[in-house]
Amino acid sequence: DGPQKLPAIQLTAGMHIIQAEVAQSPEQRGIGLMHRPAMGANEGMLFIFEQAAQQCFWMKNTLIPLSIAFVADDGTVVNIEEMQPQTLESHCSRKPVRYVLEMNKGWFAKRGIRPGSKLQGRPFGS
């Protein structure tokens, strides 16, 4: 029941580079960042879903506080939520999305990334 390690891709948010592990199968998305004791400063996990829908996440078995960005197909951040470790509170996208990016808590705020900001990289066609 240790943490999973998935292949990563590079994304950018303005001048900031993100190394995002990609969780795209239902099993990979279900495990997410569970059981991980720490994560690098510019590391995260990008969840890719087959179709746009309201996506909701919780923090069961997740040990580190996270910020979660719900992202439209073109890379536009729809909304960002702050999540506390080991809680069952649901954090949901405000509209249907296919992409969700989890980073260390405060990562987006510290870099001025907010709803309407754009992420770039292969999944977003840029």
mmCIF file of N, CA and C in Angstrom:
data_model
loop_
_atom_site.group_PDB
_atom_site.id
_atom_site.type_symbol
_atom_site.label_atom_id
_atom_site.label_comp_id
_atom_site.label_asym_id
_atom_site.label_seq_id
_atom_site.Cartn_x
_atom_site.Cartn_y
_atom_site.Cartn_z
ATOM 1 N N ASP A 1 0.814 -1.212 0.000
ATOM 2 C CA ASP A 1 0.000 0.000 0.000
ATOM 3 C C ASP A 1 0.846 1.261 0.000
ATOM 4 N N GLY A 2 2.038 1.216 -0.603
ATOM 5 C CA GLY A 2 2.882 2.405 -0.679
ATOM 6 C C GLY A 2 2.411 3.333 -1.776
ATOM 7 N N PRO A 3 3.070 4.475 -1.918
ATOM 8 C CA PRO A 3 2.674 5.429 -2.953
ATOM 9 C C PRO A 3 2.962 4.884 -4.349
ATOM 10 N N GLN A 4 2.138 5.264 -5.316
ATOM 11 C CA GLN A 4 2.419 4.901 -6.696
ATOM 12 C C GLN A 4 3.336 5.953 -7.300
ATOM 13 N N LYS A 5 4.149 5.543 -8.269
ATOM 14 C CA LYS A 5 5.015 6.470 -9.004
ATOM 15 C C LYS A 5 4.671 6.290 -10.474
ATOM 16 N N LEU A 6 4.174 7.352 -11.097
ATOM 17 C CA LEU A 6 3.709 7.291 -12.473
ATOM 18 C C LEU A 6 4.610 8.129 -13.379
ATOM 19 N N PRO A 7 4.627 7.834 -14.684
ATOM 20 C CA PRO A 7 5.402 8.669 -15.615
ATOM 21 C C PRO A 7 4.925 10.114 -15.547
ATOM 22 N N ALA A 8 5.869 11.046 -15.682
ATOM 23 C CA ALA A 8 5.561 12.475 -15.561
ATOM 24 C C ALA A 8 5.696 13.178 -16.902
ATOM 25 N N ILE A 9 4.955 14.266 -17.037
ATOM 26 C CA ILE A 9 5.082 15.168 -18.179
ATOM 27 C C ILE A 9 5.362 16.558 -17.627
ATOM 28 N N GLN A 10 5.854 17.428 -18.516
ATOM 29 C CA GLN A 10 6.113 18.804 -18.100
ATOM 30 C C GLN A 10 4.948 19.698 -18.507
ATOM 31 N N LEU A 11 4.471 20.478 -17.555
ATOM 32 C CA LEU A 11 3.461 21.504 -17.795
ATOM 33 C C LEU A 11 4.073 22.835 -17.399
ATOM 34 N N THR A 12 3.501 23.913 -17.884
ATOM 35 C CA THR A 12 3.932 25.231 -17.429
ATOM 36 C C THR A 12 2.715 26.048 -17.025
ATOM 37 N N ALA A 13 2.940 26.903 -16.046
ATOM 38 C CA ALA A 13 1.958 27.888 -15.602
ATOM 39 C C ALA A 13 2.705 29.208 -15.617
ATOM 40 N N GLY A 14 2.547 29.967 -16.698
ATOM 41 C CA GLY A 14 3.370 31.158 -16.876
ATOM 42 C C GLY A 14 4.818 30.733 -16.992
ATOM 43 N N MET A 15 5.681 31.289 -16.143
ATOM 44 C CA MET A 15 7.111 30.931 -16.195
ATOM 45 C C MET A 15 7.433 29.743 -15.293
ATOM 46 N N HIS A 16 6.454 29.189 -14.627
ATOM 47 C CA HIS A 16 6.682 28.106 -13.668
ATOM 48 C C HIS A 16 6.558 26.743 -14.351
ATOM 49 N N ILE A 17 7.552 25.892 -14.121
ATOM 50 C CA ILE A 17 7.572 24.555 -14.711
ATOM 51 C C ILE A 17 7.082 23.551 -13.679
ATOM 52 N N ILE A 18 6.200 22.672 -14.114
ATOM 53 C CA ILE A 18 5.618 21.637 -13.258
ATOM 54 C C ILE A 18 5.988 20.276 -13.829
ATOM 55 N N GLN A 19 6.474 19.386 -12.980
ATOM 56 C CA GLN A 19 6.656 17.980 -13.357
ATOM 57 C C GLN A 19 5.448 17.241 -12.795
ATOM 58 N N ALA A 20 4.533 16.861 -13.676
ATOM 59 C CA ALA A 20 3.270 16.267 -13.230
ATOM 60 C C ALA A 20 3.203 14.793 -13.609
ATOM 61 N N GLU A 21 3.103 13.940 -12.595
ATOM 62 C CA GLU A 21 2.816 12.543 -12.867
ATOM 63 C C GLU A 21 1.409 12.474 -13.444
ATOM 64 N N VAL A 22 1.189 11.555 -14.371
ATOM 65 C CA VAL A 22 -0.098 11.467 -15.055
ATOM 66 C C VAL A 22 -0.863 10.234 -14.585
ATOM 67 N N ALA A 23 -2.032 10.468 -14.003
ATOM 68 C CA ALA A 23 -2.932 9.394 -13.563
ATOM 69 C C ALA A 23 -4.118 9.384 -14.528
ATOM 70 N N GLN A 24 -4.168 8.345 -15.385
ATOM 71 C CA GLN A 24 -5.258 8.347 -16.370
ATOM 72 C C GLN A 24 -6.139 7.114 -16.336
ATOM 73 N N SER A 25 -5.696 6.031 -15.714
ATOM 74 C CA SER A 25 -6.599 4.881 -15.596
ATOM 75 C C SER A 25 -7.443 5.054 -14.330
ATOM 76 N N PRO A 26 -8.607 4.395 -14.263
ATOM 77 C CA PRO A 26 -9.415 4.507 -13.046
ATOM 78 C C PRO A 26 -8.640 4.096 -11.787
ATOM 79 N N GLU A 27 -7.801 3.060 -11.881
ATOM 80 C CA GLU A 27 -7.023 2.628 -10.720
ATOM 81 C C GLU A 27 -6.000 3.690 -10.317
ATOM 82 N N GLN A 28 -5.278 4.234 -11.308
ATOM 83 C CA GLN A 28 -4.288 5.273 -11.016
ATOM 84 C C GLN A 28 -4.950 6.500 -10.398
ATOM 85 N N ARG A 29 -6.091 6.902 -10.940
ATOM 86 C CA ARG A 29 -6.799 8.077 -10.393
ATOM 87 C C ARG A 29 -7.308 7.793 -8.988
ATOM 88 N N GLY A 30 -7.746 6.563 -8.734
ATOM 89 C CA GLY A 30 -8.260 6.197 -7.412
ATOM 90 C C GLY A 30 -7.196 6.254 -6.333
ATOM 91 N N ILE A 31 -5.958 5.904 -6.689
ATOM 92 C CA ILE A 31 -4.847 5.929 -5.721
ATOM 93 C C ILE A 31 -4.283 7.340 -5.599
ATOM 94 N N GLY A 32 -4.133 8.024 -6.717
ATOM 95 C CA GLY A 32 -3.637 9.401 -6.719
ATOM 96 C C GLY A 32 -2.365 9.565 -5.906
ATOM 97 N N LEU A 33 -2.366 10.518 -4.991
ATOM 98 C CA LEU A 33 -1.189 10.821 -4.167
ATOM 99 C C LEU A 33 -1.276 10.194 -2.776
ATOM 100 N N MET A 34 -2.110 9.170 -2.625
ATOM 101 C CA MET A 34 -2.236 8.499 -1.324
ATOM 102 C C MET A 34 -0.889 7.939 -0.861
ATOM 103 N N HIS A 35 -0.693 7.930 0.448
ATOM 104 C CA HIS A 35 0.446 7.297 1.126
ATOM 105 C C HIS A 35 1.792 7.973 0.841
ATOM 106 N N ARG A 36 1.791 9.126 0.197
ATOM 107 C CA ARG A 36 3.046 9.805 -0.121
ATOM 108 C C ARG A 36 3.406 10.743 1.027
ATOM 109 N N PRO A 37 4.604 10.614 1.601
ATOM 110 C CA PRO A 37 4.959 11.448 2.752
ATOM 111 C C PRO A 37 5.340 12.879 2.378
ATOM 112 N N ALA A 38 5.755 13.096 1.126
ATOM 113 C CA ALA A 38 6.190 14.428 0.692
ATOM 114 C C ALA A 38 6.187 14.463 -0.833
ATOM 115 N N MET A 39 6.251 15.685 -1.365
ATOM 116 C CA MET A 39 6.308 15.861 -2.809
ATOM 117 C C MET A 39 7.211 17.052 -3.091
ATOM 118 N N GLY A 40 7.994 16.982 -4.160
ATOM 119 C CA GLY A 40 8.904 18.062 -4.515
ATOM 120 C C GLY A 40 8.170 19.372 -4.761
ATOM 121 N N ALA A 41 8.897 20.480 -4.656
ATOM 122 C CA ALA A 41 8.304 21.818 -4.722
ATOM 123 C C ALA A 41 7.519 22.064 -6.006
ATOM 124 N N ASN A 42 7.999 21.583 -7.150
ATOM 125 C CA ASN A 42 7.320 21.820 -8.424
ATOM 126 C C ASN A 42 6.787 20.528 -9.033
ATOM 127 N N GLU A 43 6.518 19.557 -8.170
ATOM 128 C CA GLU A 43 5.945 18.292 -8.614
ATOM 129 C C GLU A 43 4.465 18.264 -8.282
ATOM 130 N N GLY A 44 3.729 17.486 -9.067
ATOM 131 C CA GLY A 44 2.305 17.346 -8.827
ATOM 132 C C GLY A 44 1.777 16.114 -9.520
ATOM 133 N N MET A 45 0.456 16.008 -9.573
ATOM 134 C CA MET A 45 -0.187 14.905 -10.281
ATOM 135 C C MET A 45 -1.336 15.468 -11.108
ATOM 136 N N LEU A 46 -1.319 15.117 -12.400
ATOM 137 C CA LEU A 46 -2.375 15.502 -13.329
ATOM 138 C C LEU A 46 -3.291 14.299 -13.535
ATOM 139 N N PHE A 47 -4.548 14.489 -13.217
ATOM 140 C CA PHE A 47 -5.560 13.452 -13.412
ATOM 141 C C PHE A 47 -6.263 13.749 -14.734
ATOM 142 N N ILE A 48 -6.309 12.736 -15.600
ATOM 143 C CA ILE A 48 -6.958 12.893 -16.903
ATOM 144 C C ILE A 48 -8.145 11.937 -16.962
ATOM 145 N N PHE A 49 -9.308 12.494 -17.245
ATOM 146 C CA PHE A 49 -10.545 11.710 -17.348
ATOM 147 C C PHE A 49 -10.950 11.587 -18.818
ATOM 148 N N GLU A 50 -11.714 10.547 -19.128
ATOM 149 C CA GLU A 50 -12.123 10.286 -20.508
ATOM 150 C C GLU A 50 -13.058 11.364 -21.047
ATOM 151 N N GLN A 51 -13.916 11.897 -20.192
ATOM 152 C CA GLN A 51 -14.837 12.936 -20.643
ATOM 153 C C GLN A 51 -15.035 13.973 -19.559
ATOM 154 N N ALA A 52 -15.440 15.148 -20.001
ATOM 155 C CA ALA A 52 -15.682 16.248 -19.054
ATOM 156 C C ALA A 52 -16.896 15.922 -18.197
ATOM 157 N N ALA A 53 -16.743 16.117 -16.900
ATOM 158 C CA ALA A 53 -17.820 15.909 -15.927
ATOM 159 C C ALA A 53 -17.442 16.703 -14.680
ATOM 160 N N GLN A 54 -18.384 16.833 -13.746
ATOM 161 C CA GLN A 54 -18.003 17.432 -12.470
ATOM 162 C C GLN A 54 -17.094 16.431 -11.773
ATOM 163 N N GLN A 55 -15.880 16.836 -11.468
ATOM 164 C CA GLN A 55 -14.905 15.967 -10.802
ATOM 165 C C GLN A 55 -14.842 16.363 -9.331
ATOM 166 N N CYS A 56 -14.889 15.362 -8.449
ATOM 167 C CA CYS A 56 -14.804 15.616 -7.009
ATOM 168 C C CYS A 56 -13.700 14.758 -6.410
ATOM 169 N N PHE A 57 -12.917 15.360 -5.514
ATOM 170 C CA PHE A 57 -11.778 14.687 -4.892
ATOM 171 C C PHE A 57 -11.879 14.812 -3.381
ATOM 172 N N TRP A 58 -11.304 13.839 -2.681
ATOM 173 C CA TRP A 58 -11.182 13.878 -1.237
ATOM 174 C C TRP A 58 -9.763 13.455 -0.877
ATOM 175 N N MET A 59 -9.452 13.413 0.403
ATOM 176 C CA MET A 59 -8.068 13.236 0.844
ATOM 177 C C MET A 59 -7.861 11.979 1.687
ATOM 178 N N LYS A 60 -8.721 10.981 1.541
ATOM 179 C CA LYS A 60 -8.554 9.739 2.294
ATOM 180 C C LYS A 60 -7.168 9.155 2.006
ATOM 181 N N ASN A 61 -6.452 8.790 3.063
ATOM 182 C CA ASN A 61 -5.108 8.200 2.973
ATOM 183 C C ASN A 61 -4.073 9.103 2.299
ATOM 184 N N THR A 62 -4.364 10.391 2.191
ATOM 185 C CA THR A 62 -3.408 11.345 1.619
ATOM 186 C C THR A 62 -2.776 12.104 2.775
ATOM 187 N N LEU A 63 -1.441 12.067 2.833
ATOM 188 C CA LEU A 63 -0.701 12.525 4.012
ATOM 189 C C LEU A 63 -0.260 13.987 3.938
ATOM 190 N N ILE A 64 -0.252 14.563 2.734
ATOM 191 C CA ILE A 64 0.253 15.930 2.586
ATOM 192 C C ILE A 64 -0.887 16.871 2.182
ATOM 193 N N PRO A 65 -0.893 18.112 2.691
ATOM 194 C CA PRO A 65 -1.915 19.076 2.281
ATOM 195 C C PRO A 65 -1.708 19.448 0.810
ATOM 196 N N LEU A 66 -2.799 19.570 0.081
ATOM 197 C CA LEU A 66 -2.717 19.822 -1.358
ATOM 198 C C LEU A 66 -3.610 20.983 -1.766
ATOM 199 N N SER A 67 -3.216 21.622 -2.867
ATOM 200 C CA SER A 67 -4.085 22.538 -3.600
ATOM 201 C C SER A 67 -4.466 21.810 -4.878
ATOM 202 N N ILE A 68 -5.726 21.935 -5.268
ATOM 203 C CA ILE A 68 -6.226 21.217 -6.430
ATOM 204 C C ILE A 68 -6.815 22.221 -7.409
ATOM 205 N N ALA A 69 -6.372 22.129 -8.670
ATOM 206 C CA ALA A 69 -6.895 22.994 -9.729
ATOM 207 C C ALA A 69 -7.706 22.135 -10.689
ATOM 208 N N PHE A 70 -8.921 22.573 -10.961
ATOM 209 C CA PHE A 70 -9.775 21.920 -11.939
ATOM 210 C C PHE A 70 -9.586 22.692 -13.244
ATOM 211 N N VAL A 71 -9.261 21.982 -14.338
ATOM 212 C CA VAL A 71 -8.732 22.620 -15.538
ATOM 213 C C VAL A 71 -9.554 22.232 -16.773
ATOM 214 N N ALA A 72 -9.947 23.240 -17.559
ATOM 215 C CA ALA A 72 -10.696 23.030 -18.800
ATOM 216 C C ALA A 72 -9.785 22.436 -19.877
ATOM 217 N N ASP A 73 -10.388 21.967 -20.960
ATOM 218 C CA ASP A 73 -9.641 21.322 -22.044
ATOM 219 C C ASP A 73 -8.541 22.210 -22.625
ATOM 220 N N ASP A 74 -8.745 23.529 -22.617
ATOM 221 C CA ASP A 74 -7.743 24.436 -23.199
ATOM 222 C C ASP A 74 -6.684 24.869 -22.181
ATOM 223 N N GLY A 75 -6.718 24.288 -20.969
ATOM 224 C CA GLY A 75 -5.727 24.619 -19.959
ATOM 225 C C GLY A 75 -6.138 25.734 -19.014
ATOM 226 N N THR A 76 -7.330 26.297 -19.188
ATOM 227 C CA THR A 76 -7.793 27.373 -18.302
ATOM 228 C C THR A 76 -8.204 26.795 -16.950
ATOM 229 N N VAL A 77 -7.682 27.395 -15.884
ATOM 230 C CA VAL A 77 -8.050 26.973 -14.529
ATOM 231 C C VAL A 77 -9.482 27.429 -14.239
ATOM 232 N N VAL A 78 -10.340 26.477 -13.901
ATOM 233 C CA VAL A 78 -11.752 26.756 -13.606
ATOM 234 C C VAL A 78 -11.899 27.186 -12.147
ATOM 235 N N ASN A 79 -11.385 26.368 -11.224
ATOM 236 C CA ASN A 79 -11.383 26.741 -9.803
ATOM 237 C C ASN A 79 -10.266 25.993 -9.097
ATOM 238 N N ILE A 80 -9.871 26.539 -7.949
ATOM 239 C CA ILE A 80 -8.794 25.974 -7.131
ATOM 240 C C ILE A 80 -9.341 25.810 -5.721
ATOM 241 N N GLU A 81 -9.061 24.676 -5.127
ATOM 242 C CA GLU A 81 -9.503 24.395 -3.755
ATOM 243 C C GLU A 81 -8.286 23.989 -2.918
ATOM 244 N N GLU A 82 -8.373 24.243 -1.619
ATOM 245 C CA GLU A 82 -7.336 23.821 -0.667
ATOM 246 C C GLU A 82 -7.857 22.590 0.069
ATOM 247 N N MET A 83 -7.018 21.559 0.192
ATOM 248 C CA MET A 83 -7.450 20.300 0.797
ATOM 249 C C MET A 83 -6.527 19.904 1.947
ATOM 250 N N GLN A 84 -7.135 19.485 3.044
ATOM 251 C CA GLN A 84 -6.395 19.072 4.233
ATOM 252 C C GLN A 84 -6.158 17.555 4.212
ATOM 253 N N PRO A 85 -5.010 17.096 4.726
ATOM 254 C CA PRO A 85 -4.697 15.665 4.724
ATOM 255 C C PRO A 85 -5.738 14.842 5.480
ATOM 256 N N GLN A 86 -5.951 13.636 4.997
ATOM 257 C CA GLN A 86 -6.742 12.600 5.664
ATOM 258 C C GLN A 86 -8.163 13.047 6.009
ATOM 259 N N THR A 87 -8.775 13.832 5.107
ATOM 260 C CA THR A 87 -10.166 14.242 5.317
ATOM 261 C C THR A 87 -11.041 13.640 4.223
ATOM 262 N N LEU A 88 -12.326 13.562 4.497
ATOM 263 C CA LEU A 88 -13.273 12.996 3.536
ATOM 264 C C LEU A 88 -14.158 14.062 2.901
ATOM 265 N N GLU A 89 -13.827 15.334 3.144
ATOM 266 C CA GLU A 89 -14.595 16.430 2.561
ATOM 267 C C GLU A 89 -14.383 16.445 1.046
ATOM 268 N N SER A 90 -15.480 16.575 0.294
ATOM 269 C CA SER A 90 -15.392 16.614 -1.169
ATOM 270 C C SER A 90 -15.041 18.010 -1.660
ATOM 271 N N HIS A 91 -14.156 18.057 -2.649
ATOM 272 C CA HIS A 91 -13.770 19.293 -3.333
ATOM 273 C C HIS A 91 -14.070 19.051 -4.806
ATOM 274 N N CYS A 92 -14.959 19.874 -5.376
ATOM 275 C CA CYS A 92 -15.483 19.588 -6.713
ATOM 276 C C CYS A 92 -15.227 20.732 -7.690
ATOM 277 N N SER A 93 -15.186 20.351 -8.970
ATOM 278 C CA SER A 93 -15.066 21.360 -10.032
ATOM 279 C C SER A 93 -16.379 22.127 -10.136
ATOM 280 N N ARG A 94 -16.270 23.417 -10.473
ATOM 281 C CA ARG A 94 -17.467 24.263 -10.588
ATOM 282 C C ARG A 94 -18.183 24.059 -11.912
ATOM 283 N N LYS A 95 -17.486 23.420 -12.880
ATOM 284 C CA LYS A 95 -18.133 23.051 -14.136
ATOM 285 C C LYS A 95 -17.454 21.771 -14.631
ATOM 286 N N PRO A 96 -18.020 21.122 -15.635
ATOM 287 C CA PRO A 96 -17.415 19.869 -16.109
ATOM 288 C C PRO A 96 -16.001 20.089 -16.652
ATOM 289 N N VAL A 97 -15.067 19.236 -16.209
ATOM 290 C CA VAL A 97 -13.673 19.291 -16.675
ATOM 291 C C VAL A 97 -13.164 17.865 -16.901
ATOM 292 N N ARG A 98 -12.089 17.761 -17.695
ATOM 293 C CA ARG A 98 -11.411 16.472 -17.897
ATOM 294 C C ARG A 98 -10.066 16.415 -17.177
ATOM 295 N N TYR A 99 -9.568 17.576 -16.713
ATOM 296 C CA TYR A 99 -8.229 17.631 -16.118
ATOM 297 C C TYR A 99 -8.285 18.191 -14.703
ATOM 298 N N VAL A 100 -7.478 17.585 -13.832
ATOM 299 C CA VAL A 100 -7.375 18.040 -12.449
ATOM 300 C C VAL A 100 -5.896 17.950 -12.075
ATOM 301 N N LEU A 101 -5.346 19.036 -11.528
ATOM 302 C CA LEU A 101 -3.927 19.080 -11.150
ATOM 303 C C LEU A 101 -3.801 19.305 -9.652
ATOM 304 N N GLU A 102 -3.143 18.356 -8.974
ATOM 305 C CA GLU A 102 -2.864 18.493 -7.546
ATOM 306 C C GLU A 102 -1.403 18.885 -7.347
ATOM 307 N N MET A 103 -1.203 19.916 -6.510
ATOM 308 C CA MET A 103 0.133 20.404 -6.163
ATOM 309 C C MET A 103 0.192 20.566 -4.640
ATOM 310 N N ASN A 104 1.412 20.799 -4.112
ATOM 311 C CA ASN A 104 1.521 21.080 -2.678
ATOM 312 C C ASN A 104 0.646 22.279 -2.326
ATOM 313 N N LYS A 105 0.085 22.255 -1.123
ATOM 314 C CA LYS A 105 -0.817 23.318 -0.674
ATOM 315 C C LYS A 105 -0.145 24.681 -0.797
ATOM 316 N N GLY A 106 -0.863 25.615 -1.389
ATOM 317 C CA GLY A 106 -0.371 26.984 -1.551
ATOM 318 C C GLY A 106 0.424 27.229 -2.813
ATOM 319 N N TRP A 107 0.716 26.179 -3.592
ATOM 320 C CA TRP A 107 1.559 26.326 -4.787
ATOM 321 C C TRP A 107 0.966 27.345 -5.755
ATOM 322 N N PHE A 108 -0.316 27.232 -6.054
ATOM 323 C CA PHE A 108 -0.946 28.142 -7.027
ATOM 324 C C PHE A 108 -0.980 29.566 -6.484
ATOM 325 N N ALA A 109 -1.413 29.733 -5.237
ATOM 326 C CA ALA A 109 -1.537 31.069 -4.634
ATOM 327 C C ALA A 109 -0.183 31.785 -4.590
ATOM 328 N N LYS A 110 0.880 31.055 -4.223
ATOM 329 C CA LYS A 110 2.208 31.679 -4.123
ATOM 330 C C LYS A 110 2.699 32.184 -5.468
ATOM 331 N N ARG A 111 2.179 31.637 -6.553
ATOM 332 C CA ARG A 111 2.632 32.007 -7.895
ATOM 333 C C ARG A 111 1.606 32.862 -8.639
ATOM 334 N N GLY A 112 0.566 33.296 -7.943
ATOM 335 C CA GLY A 112 -0.437 34.160 -8.558
ATOM 336 C C GLY A 112 -1.307 33.453 -9.585
ATOM 337 N N ILE A 113 -1.396 32.138 -9.496
ATOM 338 C CA ILE A 113 -2.230 31.370 -10.425
ATOM 339 C C ILE A 113 -3.609 31.224 -9.803
ATOM 340 N N ARG A 114 -4.621 31.649 -10.560
ATOM 341 C CA ARG A 114 -6.001 31.657 -10.041
ATOM 342 C C ARG A 114 -6.946 31.266 -11.164
ATOM 343 N N PRO A 115 -8.245 31.141 -10.865
ATOM 344 C CA PRO A 115 -9.190 30.840 -11.941
ATOM 345 C C PRO A 115 -9.031 31.833 -13.096
ATOM 346 N N GLY A 116 -9.011 31.293 -14.310
ATOM 347 C CA GLY A 116 -8.781 32.112 -15.508
ATOM 348 C C GLY A 116 -7.347 32.024 -15.998
ATOM 349 N N SER A 117 -6.398 31.657 -15.113
ATOM 350 C CA SER A 117 -5.005 31.463 -15.528
ATOM 351 C C SER A 117 -4.940 30.259 -16.461
ATOM 352 N N LYS A 118 -3.889 30.217 -17.303
ATOM 353 C CA LYS A 118 -3.754 29.122 -18.262
ATOM 354 C C LYS A 118 -2.553 28.252 -17.922
ATOM 355 N N LEU A 119 -2.772 26.935 -18.000
ATOM 356 C CA LEU A 119 -1.684 25.971 -17.943
ATOM 357 C C LEU A 119 -1.368 25.577 -19.379
ATOM 358 N N GLN A 120 -0.098 25.256 -19.629
ATOM 359 C CA GLN A 120 0.296 24.837 -20.964
ATOM 360 C C GLN A 120 1.011 23.499 -20.877
ATOM 361 N N GLY A 121 0.906 22.753 -21.952
ATOM 362 C CA GLY A 121 1.536 21.447 -22.035
ATOM 363 C C GLY A 121 0.761 20.549 -22.976
ATOM 364 N N ARG A 122 1.301 19.382 -23.226
ATOM 365 C CA ARG A 122 0.758 18.460 -24.227
ATOM 366 C C ARG A 122 -0.758 18.203 -24.074
ATOM 367 N N PRO A 123 -1.281 17.945 -22.865
ATOM 368 C CA PRO A 123 -2.717 17.626 -22.794
ATOM 369 C C PRO A 123 -3.614 18.764 -23.246
ATOM 370 N N PHE A 124 -3.109 20.001 -23.169
ATOM 371 C CA PHE A 124 -3.913 21.180 -23.482
ATOM 372 C C PHE A 124 -3.660 21.684 -24.888
ATOM 373 N N GLY A 125 -2.963 20.891 -25.686
ATOM 374 C CA GLY A 125 -2.708 21.242 -27.076
ATOM 375 C C GLY A 125 -1.744 22.394 -27.234
ATOM 376 N N SER A 126 -0.851 22.589 -26.231
ATOM 377 C CA SER A 126 0.103 23.701 -26.340
ATOM 378 C C SER A 126 1.470 23.290 -25.824
#
